[in-house]
Amino acid sequence: MSSIGSRVEETGTLIRDGGGFALRRDIGGRWKLDMHRVPVDHVEKRVRISGIIVADRLIDVDALGPDFPTI
């Protein structure tokens, strides 16, 4: 995984994680997500997120949306 302060863009499945949310990454592993809105429409669906790593395994998310496969 990248270091704190790095910008990341990841794809995976958005899941509930305790009182928050996490991304189950396509390449394995999991990120906890710090988000400024509740993405209820995307829970248990494939998404693409981008943001800044702010702590070990924690991303401050600035964009989240559906992931559409490239053709």
XYZ file of C-alpha atoms in Angstrom:
71
model
C 0.000 0.000 0.000
C 1.060 3.616 -0.496
C 2.273 6.034 2.173
C 0.367 8.661 4.175
C -0.291 11.769 2.088
C -0.383 9.852 -1.204
C -3.303 10.231 -3.579
C -4.907 6.922 -4.504
C -7.560 5.729 -6.912
C -8.972 2.262 -6.250
C -11.785 0.011 -7.389
C -13.633 -2.601 -5.393
C -16.835 -3.297 -3.491
C -18.179 -0.757 -1.007
C -19.105 -2.500 2.251
C -20.420 -1.470 5.658
C -17.746 -1.664 8.343
C -19.029 -1.154 11.872
C -20.397 2.395 11.969
C -18.690 3.365 8.718
C -17.694 2.047 5.323
C -14.775 0.241 3.740
C -13.613 -0.669 0.259
C -12.905 -4.356 -0.380
C -10.227 -3.840 -3.026
C -10.218 -5.711 -6.343
C -6.508 -6.439 -5.861
C -6.995 -7.726 -2.319
C -7.059 -6.034 1.041
C -9.334 -3.398 2.446
C -9.343 0.367 3.000
C -11.410 2.067 5.699
C -13.073 5.141 4.210
C -13.554 8.593 5.728
C -16.373 10.111 3.679
C -18.262 13.382 3.876
C -21.545 11.882 2.665
C -23.286 8.551 3.155
C -23.196 6.550 -0.107
C -26.197 4.293 0.588
C -26.931 3.789 -3.129
C -23.488 2.229 -3.646
C -23.315 -0.218 -0.707
C -22.445 -3.779 -1.824
C -21.747 -2.536 -5.373
C -18.574 -2.051 -7.417
C -17.242 1.458 -7.055
C -14.232 3.588 -7.899
C -12.916 5.909 -5.200
C -10.190 8.516 -5.082
C -8.738 10.328 -2.124
C -5.747 10.842 0.150
C -4.262 8.295 2.543
C -4.511 9.939 5.984
C -3.547 7.009 8.235
C -2.676 3.334 8.016
C -5.433 1.726 5.894
C -7.606 4.900 5.966
C -8.507 7.077 2.965
C -10.117 10.528 3.113
C -12.395 10.079 0.089
C -13.057 13.043 -2.211
C -14.797 11.135 -5.030
C -16.868 7.957 -5.133
C -18.952 6.588 -7.961
C -19.913 3.439 -9.820
C -17.086 1.590 -11.538
C -17.765 0.884 -15.178
C -15.470 -1.666 -16.836
C -13.346 -0.355 -19.679
C -13.960 -1.911 -23.072
